[in-house]
XYZ file of C-alpha atoms in Angstrom:
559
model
C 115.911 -153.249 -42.159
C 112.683 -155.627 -42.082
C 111.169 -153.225 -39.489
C 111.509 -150.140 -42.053
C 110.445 -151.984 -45.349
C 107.256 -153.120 -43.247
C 106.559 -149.382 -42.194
C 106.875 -148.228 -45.664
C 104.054 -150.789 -46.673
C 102.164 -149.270 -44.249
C 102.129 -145.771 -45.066
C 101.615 -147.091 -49.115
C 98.349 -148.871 -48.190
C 97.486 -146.118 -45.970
C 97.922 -143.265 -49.041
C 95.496 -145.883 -51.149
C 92.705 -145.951 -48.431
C 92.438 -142.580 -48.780
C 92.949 -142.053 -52.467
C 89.795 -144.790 -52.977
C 87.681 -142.570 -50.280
C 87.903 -139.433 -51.670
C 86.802 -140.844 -55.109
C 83.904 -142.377 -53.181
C 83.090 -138.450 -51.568
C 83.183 -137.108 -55.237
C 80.820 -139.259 -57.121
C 78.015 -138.822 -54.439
C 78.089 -134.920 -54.522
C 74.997 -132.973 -55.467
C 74.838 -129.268 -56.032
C 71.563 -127.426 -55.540
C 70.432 -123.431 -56.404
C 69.150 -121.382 -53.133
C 65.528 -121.068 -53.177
C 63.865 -118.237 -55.008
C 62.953 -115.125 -52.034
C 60.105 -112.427 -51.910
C 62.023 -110.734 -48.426
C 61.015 -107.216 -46.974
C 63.931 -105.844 -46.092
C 63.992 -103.832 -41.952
C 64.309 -100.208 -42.389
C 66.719 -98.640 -41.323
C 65.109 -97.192 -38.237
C 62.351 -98.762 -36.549
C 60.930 -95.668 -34.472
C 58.677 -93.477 -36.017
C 58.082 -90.097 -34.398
C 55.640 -88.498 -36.795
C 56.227 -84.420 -37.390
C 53.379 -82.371 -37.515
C 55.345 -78.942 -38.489
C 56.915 -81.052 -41.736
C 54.224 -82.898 -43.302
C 55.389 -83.774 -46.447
C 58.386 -85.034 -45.399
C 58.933 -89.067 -45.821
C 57.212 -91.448 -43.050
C 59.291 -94.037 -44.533
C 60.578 -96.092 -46.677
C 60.398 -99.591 -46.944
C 62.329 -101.751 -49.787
C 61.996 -105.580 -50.811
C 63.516 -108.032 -52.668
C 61.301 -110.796 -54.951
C 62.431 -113.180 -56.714
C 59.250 -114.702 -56.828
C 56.675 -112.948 -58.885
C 57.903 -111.122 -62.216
C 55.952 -107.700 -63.541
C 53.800 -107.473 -60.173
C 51.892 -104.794 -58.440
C 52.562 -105.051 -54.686
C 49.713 -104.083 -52.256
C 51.354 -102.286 -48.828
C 49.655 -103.364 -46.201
C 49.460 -101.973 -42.156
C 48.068 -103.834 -39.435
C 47.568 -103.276 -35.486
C 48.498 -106.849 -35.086
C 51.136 -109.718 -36.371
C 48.419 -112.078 -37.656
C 46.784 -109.169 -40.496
C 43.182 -110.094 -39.629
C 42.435 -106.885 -40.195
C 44.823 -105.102 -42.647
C 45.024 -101.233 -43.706
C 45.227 -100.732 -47.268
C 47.912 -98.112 -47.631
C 48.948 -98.121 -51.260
C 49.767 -99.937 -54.485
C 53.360 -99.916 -56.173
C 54.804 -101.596 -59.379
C 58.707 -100.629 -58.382
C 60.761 -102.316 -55.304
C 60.040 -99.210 -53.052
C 57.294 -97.692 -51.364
C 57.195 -94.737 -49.268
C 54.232 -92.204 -47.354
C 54.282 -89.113 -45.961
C 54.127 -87.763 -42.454
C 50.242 -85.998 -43.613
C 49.362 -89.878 -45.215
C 50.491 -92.051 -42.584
C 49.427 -89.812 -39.908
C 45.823 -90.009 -41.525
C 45.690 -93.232 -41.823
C 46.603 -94.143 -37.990
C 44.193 -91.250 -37.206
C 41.586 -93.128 -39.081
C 42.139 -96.257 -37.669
C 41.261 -94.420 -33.496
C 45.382 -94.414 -33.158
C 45.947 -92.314 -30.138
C 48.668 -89.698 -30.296
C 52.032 -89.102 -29.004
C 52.397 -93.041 -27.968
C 54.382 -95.376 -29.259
C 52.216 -97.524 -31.261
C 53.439 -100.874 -32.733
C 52.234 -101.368 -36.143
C 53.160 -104.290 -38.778
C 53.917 -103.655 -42.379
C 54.089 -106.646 -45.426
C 53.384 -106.855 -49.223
C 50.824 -108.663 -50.910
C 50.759 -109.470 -54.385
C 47.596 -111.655 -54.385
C 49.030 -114.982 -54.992
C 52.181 -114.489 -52.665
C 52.736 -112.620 -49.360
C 55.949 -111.045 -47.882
C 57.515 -111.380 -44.486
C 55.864 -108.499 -42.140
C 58.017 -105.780 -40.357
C 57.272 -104.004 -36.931
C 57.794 -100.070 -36.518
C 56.807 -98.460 -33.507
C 55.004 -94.979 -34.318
C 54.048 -92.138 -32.778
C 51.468 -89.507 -34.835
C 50.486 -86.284 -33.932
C 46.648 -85.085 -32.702
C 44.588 -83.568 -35.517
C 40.701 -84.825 -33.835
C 39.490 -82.172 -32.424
C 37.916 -82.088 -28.157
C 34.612 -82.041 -28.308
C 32.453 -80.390 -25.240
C 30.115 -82.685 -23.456
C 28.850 -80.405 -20.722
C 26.974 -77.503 -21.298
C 25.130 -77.327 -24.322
C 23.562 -74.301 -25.769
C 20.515 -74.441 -23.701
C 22.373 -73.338 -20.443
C 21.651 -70.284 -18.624
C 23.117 -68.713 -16.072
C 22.332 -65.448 -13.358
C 25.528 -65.046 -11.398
C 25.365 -64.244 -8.044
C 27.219 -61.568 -5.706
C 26.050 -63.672 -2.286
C 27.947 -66.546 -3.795
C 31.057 -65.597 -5.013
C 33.128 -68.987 -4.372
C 30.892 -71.215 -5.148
C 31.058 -72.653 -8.700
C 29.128 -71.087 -11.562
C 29.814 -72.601 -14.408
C 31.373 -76.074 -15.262
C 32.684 -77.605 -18.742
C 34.114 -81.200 -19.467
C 34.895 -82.223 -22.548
C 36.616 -85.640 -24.533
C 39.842 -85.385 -26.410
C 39.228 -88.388 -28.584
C 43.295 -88.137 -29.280
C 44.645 -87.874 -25.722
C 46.345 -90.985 -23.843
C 46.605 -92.102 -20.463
C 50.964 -92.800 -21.541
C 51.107 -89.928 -23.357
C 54.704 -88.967 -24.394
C 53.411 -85.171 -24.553
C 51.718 -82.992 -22.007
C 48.534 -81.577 -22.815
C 46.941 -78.394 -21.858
C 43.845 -77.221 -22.393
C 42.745 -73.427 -22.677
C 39.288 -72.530 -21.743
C 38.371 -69.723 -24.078
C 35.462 -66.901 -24.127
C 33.917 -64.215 -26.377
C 30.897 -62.323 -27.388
C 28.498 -64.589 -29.116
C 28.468 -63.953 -32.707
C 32.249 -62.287 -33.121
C 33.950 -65.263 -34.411
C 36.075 -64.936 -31.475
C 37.575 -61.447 -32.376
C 38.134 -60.634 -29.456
C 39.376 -63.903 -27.282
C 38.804 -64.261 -23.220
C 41.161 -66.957 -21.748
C 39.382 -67.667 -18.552
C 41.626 -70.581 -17.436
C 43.564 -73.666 -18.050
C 43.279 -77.526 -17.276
C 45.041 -80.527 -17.779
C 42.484 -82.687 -17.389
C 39.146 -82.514 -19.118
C 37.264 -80.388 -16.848
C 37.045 -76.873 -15.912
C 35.276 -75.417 -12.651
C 35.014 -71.061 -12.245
C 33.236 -69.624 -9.731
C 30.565 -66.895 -9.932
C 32.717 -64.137 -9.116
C 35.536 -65.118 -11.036
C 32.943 -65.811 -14.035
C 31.000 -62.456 -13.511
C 34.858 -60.575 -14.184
C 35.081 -62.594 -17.546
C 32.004 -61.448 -18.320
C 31.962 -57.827 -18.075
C 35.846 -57.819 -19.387
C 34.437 -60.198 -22.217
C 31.534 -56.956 -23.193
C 29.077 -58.069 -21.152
C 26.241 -55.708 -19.369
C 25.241 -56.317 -15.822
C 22.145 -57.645 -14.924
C 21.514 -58.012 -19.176
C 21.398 -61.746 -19.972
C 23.760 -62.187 -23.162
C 25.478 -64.904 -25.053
C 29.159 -66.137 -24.893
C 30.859 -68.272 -26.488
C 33.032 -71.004 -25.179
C 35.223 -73.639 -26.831
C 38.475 -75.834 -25.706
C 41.846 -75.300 -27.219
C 44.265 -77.827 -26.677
C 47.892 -77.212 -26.614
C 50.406 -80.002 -27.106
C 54.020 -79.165 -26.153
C 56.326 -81.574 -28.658
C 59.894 -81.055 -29.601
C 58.843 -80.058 -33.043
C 56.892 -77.056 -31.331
C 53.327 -76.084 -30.115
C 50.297 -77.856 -32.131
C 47.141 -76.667 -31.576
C 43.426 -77.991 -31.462
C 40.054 -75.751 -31.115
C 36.768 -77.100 -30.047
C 33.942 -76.576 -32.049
C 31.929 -73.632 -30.064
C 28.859 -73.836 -27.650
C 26.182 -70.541 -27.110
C 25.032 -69.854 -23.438
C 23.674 -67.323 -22.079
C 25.041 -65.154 -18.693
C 23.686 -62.397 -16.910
C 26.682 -60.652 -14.809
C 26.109 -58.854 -11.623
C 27.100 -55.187 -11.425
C 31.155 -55.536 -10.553
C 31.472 -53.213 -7.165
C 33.648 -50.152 -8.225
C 35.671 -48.378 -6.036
C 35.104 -45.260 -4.606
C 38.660 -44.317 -5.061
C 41.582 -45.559 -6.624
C 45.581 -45.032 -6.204
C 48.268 -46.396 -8.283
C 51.525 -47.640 -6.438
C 54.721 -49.124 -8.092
C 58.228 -48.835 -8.603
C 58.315 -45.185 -10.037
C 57.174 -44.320 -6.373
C 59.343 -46.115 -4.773
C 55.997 -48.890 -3.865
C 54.481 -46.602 -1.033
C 50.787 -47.515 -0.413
C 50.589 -44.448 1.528
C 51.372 -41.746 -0.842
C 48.098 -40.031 -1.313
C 49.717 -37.682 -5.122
C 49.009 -41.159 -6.643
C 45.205 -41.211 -6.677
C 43.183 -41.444 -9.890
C 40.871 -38.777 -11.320
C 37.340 -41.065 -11.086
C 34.883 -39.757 -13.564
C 31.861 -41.190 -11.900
C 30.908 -43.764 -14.242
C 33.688 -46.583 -13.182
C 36.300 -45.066 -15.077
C 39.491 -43.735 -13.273
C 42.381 -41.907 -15.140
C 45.454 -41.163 -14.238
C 48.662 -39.476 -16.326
C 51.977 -40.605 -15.029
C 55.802 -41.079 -16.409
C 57.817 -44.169 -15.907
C 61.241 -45.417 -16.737
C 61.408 -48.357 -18.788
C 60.211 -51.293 -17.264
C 58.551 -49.828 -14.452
C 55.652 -51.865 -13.042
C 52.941 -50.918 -10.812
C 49.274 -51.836 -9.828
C 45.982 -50.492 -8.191
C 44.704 -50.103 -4.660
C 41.422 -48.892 -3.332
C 42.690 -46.923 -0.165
C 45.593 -45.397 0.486
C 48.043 -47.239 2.628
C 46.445 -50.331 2.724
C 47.322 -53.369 0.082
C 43.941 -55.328 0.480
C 41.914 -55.337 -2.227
C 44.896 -54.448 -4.931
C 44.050 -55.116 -8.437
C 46.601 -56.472 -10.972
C 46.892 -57.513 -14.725
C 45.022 -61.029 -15.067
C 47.906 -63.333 -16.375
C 46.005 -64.921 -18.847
C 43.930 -61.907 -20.763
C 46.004 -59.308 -21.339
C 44.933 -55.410 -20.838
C 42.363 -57.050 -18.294
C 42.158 -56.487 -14.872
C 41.795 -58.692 -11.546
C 41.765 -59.105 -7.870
C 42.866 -62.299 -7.502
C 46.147 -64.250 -9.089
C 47.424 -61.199 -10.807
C 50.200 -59.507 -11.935
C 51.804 -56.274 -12.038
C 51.113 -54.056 -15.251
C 54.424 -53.854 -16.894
C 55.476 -50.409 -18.890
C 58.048 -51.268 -21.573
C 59.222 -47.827 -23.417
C 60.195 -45.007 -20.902
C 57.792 -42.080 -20.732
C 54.888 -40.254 -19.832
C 51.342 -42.116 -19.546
C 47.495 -41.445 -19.728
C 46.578 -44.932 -17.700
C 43.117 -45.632 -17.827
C 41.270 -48.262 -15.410
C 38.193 -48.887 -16.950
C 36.074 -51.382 -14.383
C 32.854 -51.475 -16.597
C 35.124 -53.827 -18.773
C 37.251 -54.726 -16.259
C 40.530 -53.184 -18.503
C 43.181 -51.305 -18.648
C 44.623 -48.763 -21.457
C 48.098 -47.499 -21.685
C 48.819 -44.566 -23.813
C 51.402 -42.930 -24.503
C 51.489 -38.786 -24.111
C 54.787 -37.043 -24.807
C 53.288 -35.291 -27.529
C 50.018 -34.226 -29.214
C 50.016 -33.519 -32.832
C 46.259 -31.434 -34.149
C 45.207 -32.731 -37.168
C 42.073 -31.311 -39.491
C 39.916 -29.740 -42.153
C 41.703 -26.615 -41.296
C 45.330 -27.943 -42.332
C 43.510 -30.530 -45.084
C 43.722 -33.370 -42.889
C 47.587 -33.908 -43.275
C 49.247 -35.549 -40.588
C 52.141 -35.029 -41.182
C 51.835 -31.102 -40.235
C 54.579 -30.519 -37.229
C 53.399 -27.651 -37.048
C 50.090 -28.651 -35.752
C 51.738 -29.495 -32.674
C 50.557 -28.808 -28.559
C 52.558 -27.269 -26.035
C 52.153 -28.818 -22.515
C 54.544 -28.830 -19.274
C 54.255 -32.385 -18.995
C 51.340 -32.427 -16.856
C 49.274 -34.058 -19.120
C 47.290 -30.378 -20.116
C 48.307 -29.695 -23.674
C 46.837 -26.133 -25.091
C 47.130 -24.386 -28.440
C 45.695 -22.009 -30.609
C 44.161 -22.483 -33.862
C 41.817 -20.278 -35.827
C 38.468 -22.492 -37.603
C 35.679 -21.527 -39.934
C 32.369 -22.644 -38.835
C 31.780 -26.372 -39.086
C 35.429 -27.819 -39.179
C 36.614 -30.716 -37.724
C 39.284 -31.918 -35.835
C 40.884 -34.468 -33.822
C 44.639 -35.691 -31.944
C 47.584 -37.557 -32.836
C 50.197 -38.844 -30.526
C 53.125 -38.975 -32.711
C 53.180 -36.605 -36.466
C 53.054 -38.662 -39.654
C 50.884 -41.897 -37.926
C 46.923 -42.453 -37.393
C 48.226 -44.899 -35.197
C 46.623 -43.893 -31.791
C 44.153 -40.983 -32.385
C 41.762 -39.219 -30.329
C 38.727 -38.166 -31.307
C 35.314 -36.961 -29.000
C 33.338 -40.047 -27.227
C 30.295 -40.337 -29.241
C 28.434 -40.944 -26.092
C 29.569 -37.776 -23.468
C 30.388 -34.772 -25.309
C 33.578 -32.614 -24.501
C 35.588 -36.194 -23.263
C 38.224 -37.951 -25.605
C 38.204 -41.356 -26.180
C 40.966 -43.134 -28.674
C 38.139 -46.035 -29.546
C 34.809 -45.407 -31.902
C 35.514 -41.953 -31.565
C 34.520 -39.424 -33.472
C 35.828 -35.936 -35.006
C 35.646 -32.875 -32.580
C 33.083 -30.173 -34.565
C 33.805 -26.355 -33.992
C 30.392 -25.015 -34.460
C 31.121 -21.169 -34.590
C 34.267 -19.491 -36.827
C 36.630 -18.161 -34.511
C 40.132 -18.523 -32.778
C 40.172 -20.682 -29.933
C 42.800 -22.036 -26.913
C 41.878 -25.989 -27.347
C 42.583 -27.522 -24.422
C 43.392 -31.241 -23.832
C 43.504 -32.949 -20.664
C 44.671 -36.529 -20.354
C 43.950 -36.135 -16.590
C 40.208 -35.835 -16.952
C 40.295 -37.152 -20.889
C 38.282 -34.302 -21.571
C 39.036 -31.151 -23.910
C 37.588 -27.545 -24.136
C 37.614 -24.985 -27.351
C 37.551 -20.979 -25.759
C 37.528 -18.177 -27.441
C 41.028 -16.405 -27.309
C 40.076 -13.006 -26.369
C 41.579 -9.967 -29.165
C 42.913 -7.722 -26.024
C 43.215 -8.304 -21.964
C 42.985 -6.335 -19.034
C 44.724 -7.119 -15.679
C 42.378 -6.165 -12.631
C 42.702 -6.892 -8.665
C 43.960 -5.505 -5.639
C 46.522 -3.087 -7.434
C 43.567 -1.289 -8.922
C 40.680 -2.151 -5.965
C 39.535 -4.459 -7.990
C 37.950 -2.080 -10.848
C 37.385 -3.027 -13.812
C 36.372 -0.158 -15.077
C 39.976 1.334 -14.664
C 41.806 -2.341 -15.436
C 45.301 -1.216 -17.553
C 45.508 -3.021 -20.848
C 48.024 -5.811 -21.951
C 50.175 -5.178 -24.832
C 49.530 -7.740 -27.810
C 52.582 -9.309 -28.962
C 51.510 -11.641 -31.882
C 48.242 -13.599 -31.679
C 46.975 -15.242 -28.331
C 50.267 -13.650 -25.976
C 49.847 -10.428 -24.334
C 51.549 -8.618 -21.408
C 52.273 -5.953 -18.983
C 54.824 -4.520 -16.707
C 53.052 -3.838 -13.240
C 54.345 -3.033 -9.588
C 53.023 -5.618 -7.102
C 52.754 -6.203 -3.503
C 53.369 -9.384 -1.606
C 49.769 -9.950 -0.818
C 48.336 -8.796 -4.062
C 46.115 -10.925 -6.675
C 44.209 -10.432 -10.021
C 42.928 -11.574 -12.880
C 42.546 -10.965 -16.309
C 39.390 -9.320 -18.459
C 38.835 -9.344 -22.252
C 36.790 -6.188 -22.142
C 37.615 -3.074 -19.460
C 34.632 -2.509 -17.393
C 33.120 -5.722 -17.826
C 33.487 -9.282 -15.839
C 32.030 -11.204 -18.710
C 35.121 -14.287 -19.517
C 37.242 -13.705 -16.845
C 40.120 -15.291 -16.696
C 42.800 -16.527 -13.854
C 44.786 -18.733 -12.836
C 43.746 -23.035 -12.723
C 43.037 -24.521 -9.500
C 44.619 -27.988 -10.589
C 47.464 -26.562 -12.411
C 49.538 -23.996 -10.843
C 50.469 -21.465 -13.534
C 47.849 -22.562 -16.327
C 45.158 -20.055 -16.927
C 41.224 -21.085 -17.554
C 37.921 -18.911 -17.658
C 35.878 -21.170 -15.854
C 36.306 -22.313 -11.836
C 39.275 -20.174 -11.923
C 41.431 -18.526 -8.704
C 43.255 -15.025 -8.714
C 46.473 -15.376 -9.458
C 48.624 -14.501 -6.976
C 51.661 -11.911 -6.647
C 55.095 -13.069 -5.509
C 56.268 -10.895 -3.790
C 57.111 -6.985 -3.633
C 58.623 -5.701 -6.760
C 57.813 -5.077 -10.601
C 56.804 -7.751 -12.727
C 56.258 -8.488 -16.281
C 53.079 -10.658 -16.378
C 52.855 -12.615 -19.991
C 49.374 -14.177 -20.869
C 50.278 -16.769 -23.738
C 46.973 -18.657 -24.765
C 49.270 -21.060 -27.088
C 50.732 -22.573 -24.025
C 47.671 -21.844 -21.816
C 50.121 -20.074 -19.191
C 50.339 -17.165 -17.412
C 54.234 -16.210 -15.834
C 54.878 -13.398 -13.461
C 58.515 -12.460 -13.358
């Protein structure tokens, strides 16, 4: 009983220990209010990849609490480093928010020699004037806008290039890229790019690529760009060169152009062929087949009509049977033509061809020949007149008739309804067709004429269609005073019903008893007639024929 009063006690004094404590605790408890905070808050994404295709877009946005300064004007503030010895100004702002641009943040790290496509860190804080904020660190990446700028030539350079040397190095151009970065997230490659001085770069010449800041071309390779570029050989002219850099990024291609530099090139005379043969996959790719030579004109021009199937390719060799020396498309200029690193010329659309291998610009011309449309004073210049159009076998000849008055004009349309692609008489060799600075073809006398068109030769002739024909040759011993007449059927087709031997040939006169404009059968073009360099025609066999003269096809049939 003693024991359990005495344990009671215990717990009782216990109870008032602790009682008495926790009064103590109380009394000596102060309560204090958290210190006023002026906090930039992180973002909420601390990599900055800056888009050049979206400019306006937000950079970012930063936000910040202050608790500090009432009614103030914050100051935004970028630096390079964490201790702001050197801070960027980059706005002002009254509200709790600022925010820039991809165009104004981009300018302002250009500005400050930021190179592009690295990650660059860069610290951002507020300043009031009296009170600064914490600083936060984004790591940004801006795009290129400097321009490269060409250190080697300058405008005074001058240049003969050589025929003995043709590997050795002509020409060679460095240049800085004052944006460009040894870590470089994005691969840079520059374009070397030519054209006529004083054209603005109309007409462009890429004459190779780098991805460094140097370019080396030799003489022979240099001497092509030149003449394909308009160039004369052995005439010192000016070109114009600049650097165009191409930056592959996710958001796309962004480009930069050098400013230009003037020098001056005289190009040797390019060696042209002697002949030429085309070879591809509409012959099957035989070197050796001798049908697919060029007509060569004499004055480095070779022409050629052919039809493909869609996507056909083919390409150029000097001699027959032999693949050395083959010329291609150059990869990098378009409708230009090379020896060395090329390609083969690609035909999209099926159908039939006049290809023309020009190698006093070192180009190429593909144009398209299924039809031929005239178009003139004598129809009022409407070209939309189906009517108006050729006849041709699809040899590349295409004739017709047509009567003028003295002093029309004329010229050819590939398809009825469209400018798009005319020919017209090359202002500098009369009776040839040329689809560039061309001009009308003039029909000096009144009369009605077989014009003639031939994409083979790109040439064209205007003959009088005779009012009457007379078939003479072996049937008759060759007189023409006894040659029978042709019956007229409408204008420009005539014919007769004659009994021929196997071995007999003849021709055809406008006037009995005279040989004045004869007429027979084409050399080139089996079954076409012409007046000049002409053959007999030739009889096929024994039997009696009807022989038809039609000067709207330019044909003659014996049947």
């Amino acid at each position: 009983m003693m024991k359990f009063i005495t344990k009671k006690i215990g717990l009782l004094l216990l109870a008032t220990t602790l009682i008495f404590s926790a009064c103590k605790v109380e009394d000596s408890l102060t309560i204090t209010s958290p210190e006023p905070k002026f906090v930039l808050n992180l973002p909420g994404i601390s990599n900055v990849f800056l888009n050049f295709a979206l400019p306006n877009n937000p950079a970012f946005t930063i936000t910040w609490t202050d608790e500090i300064n009432s009614a103030a004007t914050y100051n935004v503030e970028l630096s390079l480093e964490n201790t702001f010895a050197n801070p960027i100004y980059l706005g002002s702002t009254d509200k709790n928010s600022f925010s820039m641009t991809v165009a104004e943040l981009n300018t302002v790290l250009t500005d400050a020699n930021i190179k592009s496509f690295t990650e660059t860190a860069v610290y951002i804080r507020l300043n009031t004037g009296s009170t600064t904020s914490n600083a936060i660190l984004l790591q940004i990446s801006k795009f290129a806008v400097k321009v490269p700028q060409i250190t080697s030539p300058d405008n005074s350079f001058t240049k003969a290039l050589s025929s003995s040397t043709p590997d050795d190095t002509a020409l060679t151009i460095t240049w800085n890229d004052p944006e460009a970065a040894s870590n470089s997230s994005v691969s840079i490659n520059y374009e070397v790019q030519m054209a006529l001085g004083g054209t603005n770069f109309a007409t462009i010449s890429t004459i190779g690529n780098s991805n460094t800041t140097s370019f080396n071309i030799t003489h022979d390779a240099l001497n092509d760009a030149v003449i394909a570029a308009g160039g004369v050989a052995e005439v010192a002219t000016n070109f114009d060169f600049r650097i165009k850099a191409i930056a592959k990024t996710t958001a796309g291609d962004l480009f930069r152009t050098s400013e230009k530099i003037t020098i001056s090139l005289a190009a040797f005379k390019a060696a042209i062929p002697d002949n030429l043969f085309m070879v591809g996959s509409h012959n099957g790719w035989n070197n050796a087949d001798a049908s697919q030579q060029f007509f060569n004109n004499g004055k480095g021009v070779f022409v050629k009509v052919q039809t493909f199937s869609a996507n056909a390719e083919f390409k150029m060799i000097p001699t027959s049977g032999s693949w050395t020396g083959d010329w291609g498309e150059d990869k990098v200029n378009p409708g230009k033509i090379v020896q060395d690193d090329e390609q083969n010329i690609k035909v999209t659309d099926a159908g039939t061809y006049v290809v023309i291998i020009d190698y006093n610009t070192l180009s190429y011309k593909l144009a398209k020949i299924n039809t031929l449309f005239m178009v003139g004073a004598h129809n009022g210049w409407n070209n939309a007149d189906a009517s108006q159009q050729f006849n041709t076998t699809g040899n590349g000849v295409f004739t017709r008739i047509q009567t003028f008055t003295a002093g029309q004009e004329f010229k050819m349309l590939p398809t009825s309804g469209s400018w798009d692609g005319d020919w017209g008489e090359d202002k500098t060799s009369s009776g040839n067709i040329v689809q560039d600075d061309e001009q009308n073809i003039k029909v000096t006398d009144a009369g009605t004429y077989m014009v003639t068109v031939d994409f083979n030769t790109l040439s064209y002739s205007l003959v009088t269609v005779p009012d009457a024909l007379h078939l003479v040759g072996s049937p008759n011993s060759w007189n023409n005073a006894t040659a029978p007449a042709f019956t007229k059927l409408s204008e420009g087709v005539f014919e007769i019903t004659q009994t021929l031997t196997a071995s007999d040939e003849f021709k055809f006169l406008p006037m009995q008893g005279s040989w004045s404009n004869d007429w027979g059968e084409s050399k080139k073009y089996p079954g076409m007639i012409v007046r000049d360099d002409e053959q007999n025609v030739k009889s096929p066999g024994d039997g009696t024929y009807k022989i038809t003269v039609d000067y709207n096809k330019g044909t003659v049939t014996v049947q």
